[in-house]
Coordinates of C-alpha atoms and ligand atoms in Angstrom, one line a residue:
X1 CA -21.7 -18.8 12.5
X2 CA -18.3 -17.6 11.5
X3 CA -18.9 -14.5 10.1
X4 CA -17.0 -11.5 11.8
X5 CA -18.7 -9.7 14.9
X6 CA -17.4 -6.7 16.0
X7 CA -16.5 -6.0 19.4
X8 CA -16.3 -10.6 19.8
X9 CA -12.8 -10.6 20.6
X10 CA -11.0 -13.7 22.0
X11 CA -10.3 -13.4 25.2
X12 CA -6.7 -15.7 25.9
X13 CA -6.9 -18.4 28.7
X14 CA -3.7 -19.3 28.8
X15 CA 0.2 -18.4 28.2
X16 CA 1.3 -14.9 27.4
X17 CA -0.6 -11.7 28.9
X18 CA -3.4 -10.9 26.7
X19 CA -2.3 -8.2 24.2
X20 CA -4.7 -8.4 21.5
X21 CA -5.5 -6.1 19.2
X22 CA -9.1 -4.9 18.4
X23 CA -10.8 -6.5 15.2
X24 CA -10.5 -2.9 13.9
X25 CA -6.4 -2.5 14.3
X26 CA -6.2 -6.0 12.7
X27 CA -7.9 -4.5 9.6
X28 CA -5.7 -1.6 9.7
X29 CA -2.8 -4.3 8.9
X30 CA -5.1 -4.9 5.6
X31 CA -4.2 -1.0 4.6
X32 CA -0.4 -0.8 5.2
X33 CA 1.6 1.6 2.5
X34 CA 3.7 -0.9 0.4
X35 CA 6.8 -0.1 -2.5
X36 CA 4.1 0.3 -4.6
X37 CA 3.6 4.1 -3.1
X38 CA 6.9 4.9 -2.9
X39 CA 9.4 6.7 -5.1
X40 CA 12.4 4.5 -5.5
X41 CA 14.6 5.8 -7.9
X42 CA 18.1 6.8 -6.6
X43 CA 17.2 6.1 -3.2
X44 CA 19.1 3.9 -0.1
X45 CA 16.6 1.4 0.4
X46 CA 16.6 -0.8 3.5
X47 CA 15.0 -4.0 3.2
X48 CA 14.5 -6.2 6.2
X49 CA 13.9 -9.8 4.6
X50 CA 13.4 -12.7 6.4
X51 CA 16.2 -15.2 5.4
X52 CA 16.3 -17.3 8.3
X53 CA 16.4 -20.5 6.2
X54 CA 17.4 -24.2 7.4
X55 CA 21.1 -24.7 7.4
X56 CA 23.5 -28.1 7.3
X57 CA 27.1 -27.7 7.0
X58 CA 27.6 -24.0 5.8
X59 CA 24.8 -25.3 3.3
X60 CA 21.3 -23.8 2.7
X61 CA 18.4 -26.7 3.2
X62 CA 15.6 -24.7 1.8
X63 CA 15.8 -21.7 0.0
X64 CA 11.8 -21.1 -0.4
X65 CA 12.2 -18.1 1.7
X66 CA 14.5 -16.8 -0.4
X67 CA 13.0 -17.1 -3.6
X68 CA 10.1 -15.6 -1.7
X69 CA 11.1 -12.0 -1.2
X70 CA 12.8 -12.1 -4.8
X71 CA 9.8 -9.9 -6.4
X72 CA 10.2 -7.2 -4.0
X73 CA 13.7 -7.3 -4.3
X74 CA 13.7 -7.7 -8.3
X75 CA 11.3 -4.5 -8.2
X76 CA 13.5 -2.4 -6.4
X77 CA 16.0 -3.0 -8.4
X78 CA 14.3 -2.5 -11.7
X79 CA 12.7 0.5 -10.3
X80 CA 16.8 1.6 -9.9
X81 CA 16.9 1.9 -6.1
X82 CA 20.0 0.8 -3.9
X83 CA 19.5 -2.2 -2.3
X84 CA 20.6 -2.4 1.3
X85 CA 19.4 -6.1 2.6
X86 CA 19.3 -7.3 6.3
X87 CA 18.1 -10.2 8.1
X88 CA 19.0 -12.6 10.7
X89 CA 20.1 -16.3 10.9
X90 CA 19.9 -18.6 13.6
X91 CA 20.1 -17.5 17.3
X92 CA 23.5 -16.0 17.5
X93 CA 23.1 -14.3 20.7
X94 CA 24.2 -11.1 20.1
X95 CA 27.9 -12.4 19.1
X96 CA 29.9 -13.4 16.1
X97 CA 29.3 -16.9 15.4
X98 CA 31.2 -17.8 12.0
X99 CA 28.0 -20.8 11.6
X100 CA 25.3 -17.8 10.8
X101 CA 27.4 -15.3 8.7
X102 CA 25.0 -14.3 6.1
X103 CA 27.4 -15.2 3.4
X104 CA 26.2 -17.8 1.9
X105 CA 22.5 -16.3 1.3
X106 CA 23.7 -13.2 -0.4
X107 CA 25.7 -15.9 -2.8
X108 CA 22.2 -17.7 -3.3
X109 CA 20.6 -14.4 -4.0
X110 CA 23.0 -13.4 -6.4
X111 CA 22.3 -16.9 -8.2
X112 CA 18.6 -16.3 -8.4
X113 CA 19.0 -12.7 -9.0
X114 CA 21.6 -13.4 -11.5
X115 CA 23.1 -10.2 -10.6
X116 CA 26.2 -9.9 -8.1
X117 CA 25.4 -9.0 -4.3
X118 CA 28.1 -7.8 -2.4
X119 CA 28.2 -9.2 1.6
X120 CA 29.1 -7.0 3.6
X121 CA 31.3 -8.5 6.9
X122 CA 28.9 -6.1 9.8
X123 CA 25.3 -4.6 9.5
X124 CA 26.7 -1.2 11.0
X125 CA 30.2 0.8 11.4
X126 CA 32.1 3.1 8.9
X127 CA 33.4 -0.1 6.6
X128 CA 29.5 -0.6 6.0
X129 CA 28.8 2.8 5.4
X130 CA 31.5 3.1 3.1
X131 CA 30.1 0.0 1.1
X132 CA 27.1 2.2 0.5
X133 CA 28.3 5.0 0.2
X134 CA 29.8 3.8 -3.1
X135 CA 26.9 1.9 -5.0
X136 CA 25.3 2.8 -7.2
X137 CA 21.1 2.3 -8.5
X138 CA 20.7 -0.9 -9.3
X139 CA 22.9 -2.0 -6.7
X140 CA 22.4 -4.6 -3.7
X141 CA 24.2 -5.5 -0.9
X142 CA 23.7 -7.9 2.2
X143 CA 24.5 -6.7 5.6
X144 CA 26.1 -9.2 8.3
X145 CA 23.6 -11.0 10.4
X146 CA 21.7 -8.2 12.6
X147 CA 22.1 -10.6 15.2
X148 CA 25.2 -10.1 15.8
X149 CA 24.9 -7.5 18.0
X150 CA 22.7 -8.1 20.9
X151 CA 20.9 -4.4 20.3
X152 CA 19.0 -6.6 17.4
X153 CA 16.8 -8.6 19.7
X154 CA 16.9 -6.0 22.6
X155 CA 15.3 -3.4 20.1
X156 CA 17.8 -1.2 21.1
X157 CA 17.6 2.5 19.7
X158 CA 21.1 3.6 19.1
X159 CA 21.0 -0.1 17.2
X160 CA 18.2 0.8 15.1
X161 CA 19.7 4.3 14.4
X162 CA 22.6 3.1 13.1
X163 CA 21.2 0.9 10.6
X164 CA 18.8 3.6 9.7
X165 CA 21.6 5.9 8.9
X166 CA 22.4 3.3 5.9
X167 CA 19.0 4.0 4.5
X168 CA 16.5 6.7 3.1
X169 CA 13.7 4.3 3.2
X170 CA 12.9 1.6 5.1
X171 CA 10.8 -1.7 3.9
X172 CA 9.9 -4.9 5.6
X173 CA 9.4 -8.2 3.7
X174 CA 10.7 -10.1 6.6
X175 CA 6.9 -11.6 7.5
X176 CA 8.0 -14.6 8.9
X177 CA 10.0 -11.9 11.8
X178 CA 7.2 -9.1 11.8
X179 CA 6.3 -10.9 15.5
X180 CA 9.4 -9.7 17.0
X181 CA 9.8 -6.4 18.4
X182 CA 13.4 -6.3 16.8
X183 CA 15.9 -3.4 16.5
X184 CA 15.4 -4.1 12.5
X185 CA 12.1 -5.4 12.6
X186 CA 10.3 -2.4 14.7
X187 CA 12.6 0.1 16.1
X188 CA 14.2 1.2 13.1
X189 CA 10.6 2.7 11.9
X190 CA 11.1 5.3 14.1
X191 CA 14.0 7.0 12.1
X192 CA 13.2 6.1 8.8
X193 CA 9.3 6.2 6.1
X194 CA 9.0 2.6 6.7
X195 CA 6.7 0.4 3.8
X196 CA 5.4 -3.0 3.0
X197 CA 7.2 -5.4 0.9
X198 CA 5.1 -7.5 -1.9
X199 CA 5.6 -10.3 0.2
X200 CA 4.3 -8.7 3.5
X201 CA 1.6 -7.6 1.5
X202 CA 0.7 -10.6 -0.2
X203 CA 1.2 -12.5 3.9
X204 CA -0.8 -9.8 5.3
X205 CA -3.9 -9.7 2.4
X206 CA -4.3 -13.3 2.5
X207 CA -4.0 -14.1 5.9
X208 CA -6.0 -11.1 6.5
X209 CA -8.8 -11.5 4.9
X210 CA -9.3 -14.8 6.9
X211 CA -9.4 -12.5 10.0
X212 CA -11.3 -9.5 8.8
X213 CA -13.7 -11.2 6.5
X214 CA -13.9 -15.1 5.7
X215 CA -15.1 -16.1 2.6
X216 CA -17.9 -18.9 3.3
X217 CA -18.1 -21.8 3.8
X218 CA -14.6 -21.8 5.5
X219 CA -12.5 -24.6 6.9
X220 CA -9.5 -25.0 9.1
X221 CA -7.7 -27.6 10.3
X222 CA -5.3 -27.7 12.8
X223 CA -2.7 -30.2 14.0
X224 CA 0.5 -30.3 15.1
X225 CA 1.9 -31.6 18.5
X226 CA 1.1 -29.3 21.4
X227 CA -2.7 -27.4 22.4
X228 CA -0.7 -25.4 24.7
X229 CA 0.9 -23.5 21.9
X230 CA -2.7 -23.5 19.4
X231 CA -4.9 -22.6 22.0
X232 CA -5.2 -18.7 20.6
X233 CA -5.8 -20.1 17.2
X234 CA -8.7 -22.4 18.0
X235 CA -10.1 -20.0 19.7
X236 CA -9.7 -17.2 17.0
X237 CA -10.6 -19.5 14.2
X238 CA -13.8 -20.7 16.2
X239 CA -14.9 -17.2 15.7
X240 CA -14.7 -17.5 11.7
X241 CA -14.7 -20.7 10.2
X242 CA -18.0 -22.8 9.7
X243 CA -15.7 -26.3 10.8
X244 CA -12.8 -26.8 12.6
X245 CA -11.0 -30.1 12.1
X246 CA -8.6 -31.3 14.8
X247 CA -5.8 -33.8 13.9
X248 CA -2.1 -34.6 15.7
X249 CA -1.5 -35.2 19.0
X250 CA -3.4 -31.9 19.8
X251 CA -6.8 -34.2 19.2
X252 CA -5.6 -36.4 22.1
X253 CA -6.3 -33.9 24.5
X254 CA -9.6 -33.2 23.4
X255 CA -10.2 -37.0 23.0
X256 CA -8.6 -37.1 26.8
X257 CA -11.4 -34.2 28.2
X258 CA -13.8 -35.8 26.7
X259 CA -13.2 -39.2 28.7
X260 CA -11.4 -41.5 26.2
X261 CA -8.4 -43.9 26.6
X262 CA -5.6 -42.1 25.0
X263 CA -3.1 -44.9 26.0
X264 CA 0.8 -43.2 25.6
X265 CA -0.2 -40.9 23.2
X266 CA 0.9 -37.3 23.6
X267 CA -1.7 -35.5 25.7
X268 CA -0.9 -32.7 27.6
X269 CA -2.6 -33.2 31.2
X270 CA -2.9 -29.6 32.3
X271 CA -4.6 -28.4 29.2
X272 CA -7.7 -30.7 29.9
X273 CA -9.4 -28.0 30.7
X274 CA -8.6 -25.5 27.8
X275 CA -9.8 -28.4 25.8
X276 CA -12.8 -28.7 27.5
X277 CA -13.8 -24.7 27.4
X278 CA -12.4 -25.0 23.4
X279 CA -15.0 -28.0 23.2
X280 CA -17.9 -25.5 24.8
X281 CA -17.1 -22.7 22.8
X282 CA -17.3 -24.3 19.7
X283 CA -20.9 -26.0 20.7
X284 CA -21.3 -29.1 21.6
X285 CA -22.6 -31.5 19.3
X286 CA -23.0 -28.4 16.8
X287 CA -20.7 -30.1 14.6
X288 CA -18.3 -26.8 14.2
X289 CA -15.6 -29.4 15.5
X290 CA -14.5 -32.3 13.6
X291 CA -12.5 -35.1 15.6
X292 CA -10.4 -37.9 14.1
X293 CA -12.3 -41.3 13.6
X294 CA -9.8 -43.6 13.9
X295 CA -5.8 -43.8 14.5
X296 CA -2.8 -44.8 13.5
X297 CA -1.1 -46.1 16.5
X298 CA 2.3 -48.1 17.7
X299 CA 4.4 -48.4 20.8
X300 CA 6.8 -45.8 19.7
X301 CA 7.7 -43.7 16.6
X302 CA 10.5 -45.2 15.1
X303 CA 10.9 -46.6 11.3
X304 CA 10.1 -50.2 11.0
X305 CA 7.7 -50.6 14.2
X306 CA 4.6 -52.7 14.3
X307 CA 1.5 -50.2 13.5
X308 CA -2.2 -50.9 13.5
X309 CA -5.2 -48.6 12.5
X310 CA -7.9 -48.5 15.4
X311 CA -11.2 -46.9 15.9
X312 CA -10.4 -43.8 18.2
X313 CA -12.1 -45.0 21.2
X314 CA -10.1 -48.5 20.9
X315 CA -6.7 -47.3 22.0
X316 CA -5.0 -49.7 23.8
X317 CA -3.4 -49.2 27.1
X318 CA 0.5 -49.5 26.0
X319 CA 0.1 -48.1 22.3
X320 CA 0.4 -44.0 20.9
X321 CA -1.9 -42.2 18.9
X322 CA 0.9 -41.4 16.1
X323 CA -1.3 -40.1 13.3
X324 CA -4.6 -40.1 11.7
X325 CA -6.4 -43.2 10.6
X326 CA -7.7 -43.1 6.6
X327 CA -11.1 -42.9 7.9
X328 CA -9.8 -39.7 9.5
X329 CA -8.4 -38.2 6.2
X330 CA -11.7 -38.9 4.5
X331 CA -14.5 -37.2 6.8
X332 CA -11.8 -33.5 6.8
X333 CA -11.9 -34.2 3.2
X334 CA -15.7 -34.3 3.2
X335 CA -15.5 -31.4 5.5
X336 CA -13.7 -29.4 3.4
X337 CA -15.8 -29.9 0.0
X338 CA -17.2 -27.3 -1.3
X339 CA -15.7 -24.9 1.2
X340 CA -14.6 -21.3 -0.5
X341 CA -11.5 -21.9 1.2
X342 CA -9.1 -24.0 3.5
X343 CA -6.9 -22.6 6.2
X344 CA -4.3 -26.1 7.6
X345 CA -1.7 -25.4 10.6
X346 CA 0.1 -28.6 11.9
X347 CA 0.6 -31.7 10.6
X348 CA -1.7 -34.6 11.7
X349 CA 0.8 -36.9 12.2
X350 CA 4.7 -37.5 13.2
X351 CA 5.0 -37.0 9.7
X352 CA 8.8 -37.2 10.1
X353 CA 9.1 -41.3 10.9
X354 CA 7.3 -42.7 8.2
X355 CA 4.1 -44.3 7.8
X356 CA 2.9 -41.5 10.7
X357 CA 3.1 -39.2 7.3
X358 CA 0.3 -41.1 5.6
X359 CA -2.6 -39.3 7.1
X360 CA -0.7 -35.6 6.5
X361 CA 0.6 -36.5 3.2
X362 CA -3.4 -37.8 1.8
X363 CA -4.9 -34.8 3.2
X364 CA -2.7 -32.8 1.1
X365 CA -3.4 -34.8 -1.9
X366 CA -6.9 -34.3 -1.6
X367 CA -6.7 -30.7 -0.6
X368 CA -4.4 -30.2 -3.7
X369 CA -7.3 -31.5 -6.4
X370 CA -10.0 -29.7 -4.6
X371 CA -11.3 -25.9 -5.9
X372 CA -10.8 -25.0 -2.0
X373 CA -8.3 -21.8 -1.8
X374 CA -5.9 -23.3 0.0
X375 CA -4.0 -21.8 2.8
X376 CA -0.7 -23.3 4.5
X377 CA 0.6 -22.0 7.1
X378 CA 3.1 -23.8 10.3
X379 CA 7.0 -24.3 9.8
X380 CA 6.5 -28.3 10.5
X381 CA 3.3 -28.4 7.8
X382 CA 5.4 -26.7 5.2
X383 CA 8.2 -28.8 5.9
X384 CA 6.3 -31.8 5.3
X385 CA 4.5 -30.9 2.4
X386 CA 7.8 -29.5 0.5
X387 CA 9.1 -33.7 1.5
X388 CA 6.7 -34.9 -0.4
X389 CA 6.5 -31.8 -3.3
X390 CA 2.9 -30.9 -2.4
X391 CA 3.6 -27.5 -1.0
X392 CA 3.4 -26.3 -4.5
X393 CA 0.1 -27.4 -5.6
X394 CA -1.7 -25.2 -2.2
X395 CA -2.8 -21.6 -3.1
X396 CA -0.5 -20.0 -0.6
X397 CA 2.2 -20.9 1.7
X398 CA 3.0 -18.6 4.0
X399 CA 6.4 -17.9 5.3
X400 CA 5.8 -17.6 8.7
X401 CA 6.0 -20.1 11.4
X402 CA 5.1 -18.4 14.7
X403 CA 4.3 -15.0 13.0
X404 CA 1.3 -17.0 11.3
X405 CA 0.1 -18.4 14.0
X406 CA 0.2 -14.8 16.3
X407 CA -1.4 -13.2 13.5
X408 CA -4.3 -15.8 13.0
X409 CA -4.2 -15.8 16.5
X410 CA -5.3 -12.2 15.9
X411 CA -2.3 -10.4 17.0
X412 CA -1.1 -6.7 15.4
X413 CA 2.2 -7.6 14.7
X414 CA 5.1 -5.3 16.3
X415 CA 6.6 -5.6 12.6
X416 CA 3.5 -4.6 10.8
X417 CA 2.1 -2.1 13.3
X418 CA 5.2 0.1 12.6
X419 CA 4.8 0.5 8.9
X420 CA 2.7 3.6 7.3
X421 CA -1.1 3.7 6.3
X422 CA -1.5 3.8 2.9
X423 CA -3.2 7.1 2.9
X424 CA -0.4 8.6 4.6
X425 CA 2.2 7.2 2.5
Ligands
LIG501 P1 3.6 -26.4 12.8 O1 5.1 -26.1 12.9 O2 3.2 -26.9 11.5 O3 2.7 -25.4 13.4 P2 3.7 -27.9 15.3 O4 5.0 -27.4 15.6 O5 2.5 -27.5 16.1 O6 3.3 -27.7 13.8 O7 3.7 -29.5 15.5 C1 4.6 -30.3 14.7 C2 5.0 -31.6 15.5 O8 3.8 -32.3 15.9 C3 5.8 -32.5 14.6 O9 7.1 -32.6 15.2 C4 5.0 -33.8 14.7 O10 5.8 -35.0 14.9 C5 4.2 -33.6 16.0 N1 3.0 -34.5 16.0 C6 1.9 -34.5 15.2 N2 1.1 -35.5 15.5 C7 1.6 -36.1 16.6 C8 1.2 -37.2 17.4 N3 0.1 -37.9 17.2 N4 2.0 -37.5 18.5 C9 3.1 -36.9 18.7 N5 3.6 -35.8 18.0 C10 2.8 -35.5 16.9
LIG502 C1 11.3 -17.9 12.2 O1 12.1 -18.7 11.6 O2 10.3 -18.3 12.7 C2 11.7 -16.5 12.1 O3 12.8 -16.2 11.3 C3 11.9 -15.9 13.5 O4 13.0 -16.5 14.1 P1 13.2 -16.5 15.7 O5 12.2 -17.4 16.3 O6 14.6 -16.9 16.0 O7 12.9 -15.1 16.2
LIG503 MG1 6.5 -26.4 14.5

């Protein structure tokens, strides 16, 4: 099983409409024109980044998504093109809100970069055009957060248009935004040759290639808190991996469907029945799913509570499945040897209150001396593995949070759909 079969599309049984895309369109993502067959030299370039990094006090948490579009941007540059950046930050509402200017990223950028970029105080308007008007190639500036104006997230036309008129080309980077049908995002491809950035392309080849053809044998595993919100995944992943291992409170449900005493634990009632069809699909007693063993498990996630490792069906009335036993962390590891590659969303455990960051935290070791390709994707999974520096010993980290799990979920993104074929670039 797992190889891909034309024409077996998953068909969603729960939350939005489904709009997927045909196994064919999702391989059309695979052939998207990037910088690579463009002329840059002289020209306005338009680079929609995703930026949207964690912020405390004015003060950037993480930077990793900087430091991730810096190759496209570093290319552009060398390859003497004008570098016109945008992205949003935070929700903003379609407002000025002095907590998301986009000041303080174009000062970071200019540190890695080691090369000044100007911050401009709006994306659009004739102080902005002026600004590039007057640089020069080499040059980069950062627009104002697009979200600002509230034609941003409405996708708005005459918003788009206006940040087109900046531009002579238009490139997206921003993968961890390509699932929002955004004025910058989507619409603005309709004014401008729009193109792949090396970090879209390097999102969209290995992510994929999971999708369109999985290398054998291929794991994933999946954890995190709610089914409700993995449901498309499971279901796409059934369709191509040869083992699926289930960890977080998500493993409660199925534990729940299957008739076990879940205690307190986080199970989510009215998904008993996706869990049970998820549970059919994959075969039962085929093996293709891989349950936890055992349990970590307390009255409540705080630090310094009173935890015991159980066997998964000896949960006790009052107590919470808070993370995987080591029993657990030793049959995905087993799972996943000798596998050609491993694909992890969610973390199995509250891996924010320690211990419950044991069982996450010695997967990842394991994972990390393995010869599995490793592939990390979830905004909660890469947090935790960047706590505890592991994130850099995986293969690839993606950038996206919801956008990776829409595209696994098999999904044409609205911010990859837009951008040329490479054979009409
Ligand atoms: P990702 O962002 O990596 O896709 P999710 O957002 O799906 O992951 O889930 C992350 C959340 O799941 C974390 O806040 C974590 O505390 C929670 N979680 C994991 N295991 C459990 C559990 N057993 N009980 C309650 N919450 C859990
Ligand atoms: C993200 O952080 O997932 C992206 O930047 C998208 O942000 P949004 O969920 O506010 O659209
Ligand atoms: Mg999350």
């Amino acid at each position: 099983m797992g190889l891909f079969v034309p024409g077996r599309r998953p068909q969603r049984v729960h939350g939005r409409p489904a709009e997927l895309t045909t196994d064919a369109t999702i391989g059309g993502a695979l052939h998207k024109a990037t910088i690579r067959d463009v002329d840059l030299a002289g020209k306005r370039v338009l680079v929609r980044v995703d930026f949207n990094v964690p912020m405390e006090a004015g003060r950037i948490v993480d930077d990793s998504r900087i430091r991730a579009a810096i190759p496209t941007i570093k290319d552009l540059v060398e390859r003497s093109a004008r570098v016109i950046l945008m992205t949003h930050l935070g929700r903003p509402d379609g407002q000025v809100d002095e907590a998301y200017r986009t000041r303080p990223l174009a000062e970071r950028l200019s540190d890695l970069m080691e090369r000044p970029v100007r911050h401009l105080d709006d994306s659009i308007g004739p102080a902005v055009e002026a600004a590039v008007r007057a640089m020069q190639d080499g040059d980069m500036v950062m627009l104002e957060n697009v979200r600002f104006h509230p034609g941003e997230t409405k996708n708005d036309p005459a918003f788009a248009k206006h940040l087109a008129a900046l531009g002579d080309l238009y490139v997206n980077d921003a993968f961890g935004t390509a699932h929002r049908a955004h004025a910058s995002t989507a619409g603005i491809a309709e004014y401008l040759p729009a193109v792949a950035g090396l970090l879209m392309e390097r999102e969209i080849q290995t992510l994929g290639r999971i999708m369109v053809d999985p290398p054998h044998p291929l794991v994933a595993i999946i954890g995190g808190s709610k089914i409700s919100t993995k449901i498309g995944v499971v279901r796409s992943l059934l369709q191509r991996v040869d083992r699926l291992c289930i960890g977080g409170a998500m493993a409660c449900t199925f534990f729940k469907a299957k008739g076990l005493e879940m205690g307190r634990s986080l199970v989510e009632e009215d998904q008993l029945d996706v869990a049970r069809e998820l549970l059919a699909l994959a075969g039962q007693g085929s093996g293709t799913l891989v349950l936890p063993l055992d349990a970590v498990i307390a009255a409540e996630a705080r630090p310094g509570v009173k935890v015991a490792t159980v066997a998964i069906d000896a949960v006790p009335a009052d107590m919470k499945v808070l993370d995987v036993g080591p029993m657990t962390v030793e049959r995905f590891l087993q799972t996943c040897d000798g596998a050609h590659a491993v694909v992890w969303n969610g973390p199995l455990g509250v891996y924010e209150v320690p211990p419950f960051d044991r069982g996450t935290d010695a997967l990842a070791e394991g994972l990390a001396g393995s010869d599995a390709e490793t592939i990390i994707g979830g905004g909660d999974l890469v947090a935790a593995l960047q706590k505890q520096h592991l994130a850099d010993r995986m293969s690839f980290v993606s950038t996206g949070g919801g956008a990776t799990l829409e595209f696994l979920e098999g999904r044409m993104l609205p911010g990859i759909a837009v951008l040329r074929d490479k054979n009409d670039a």
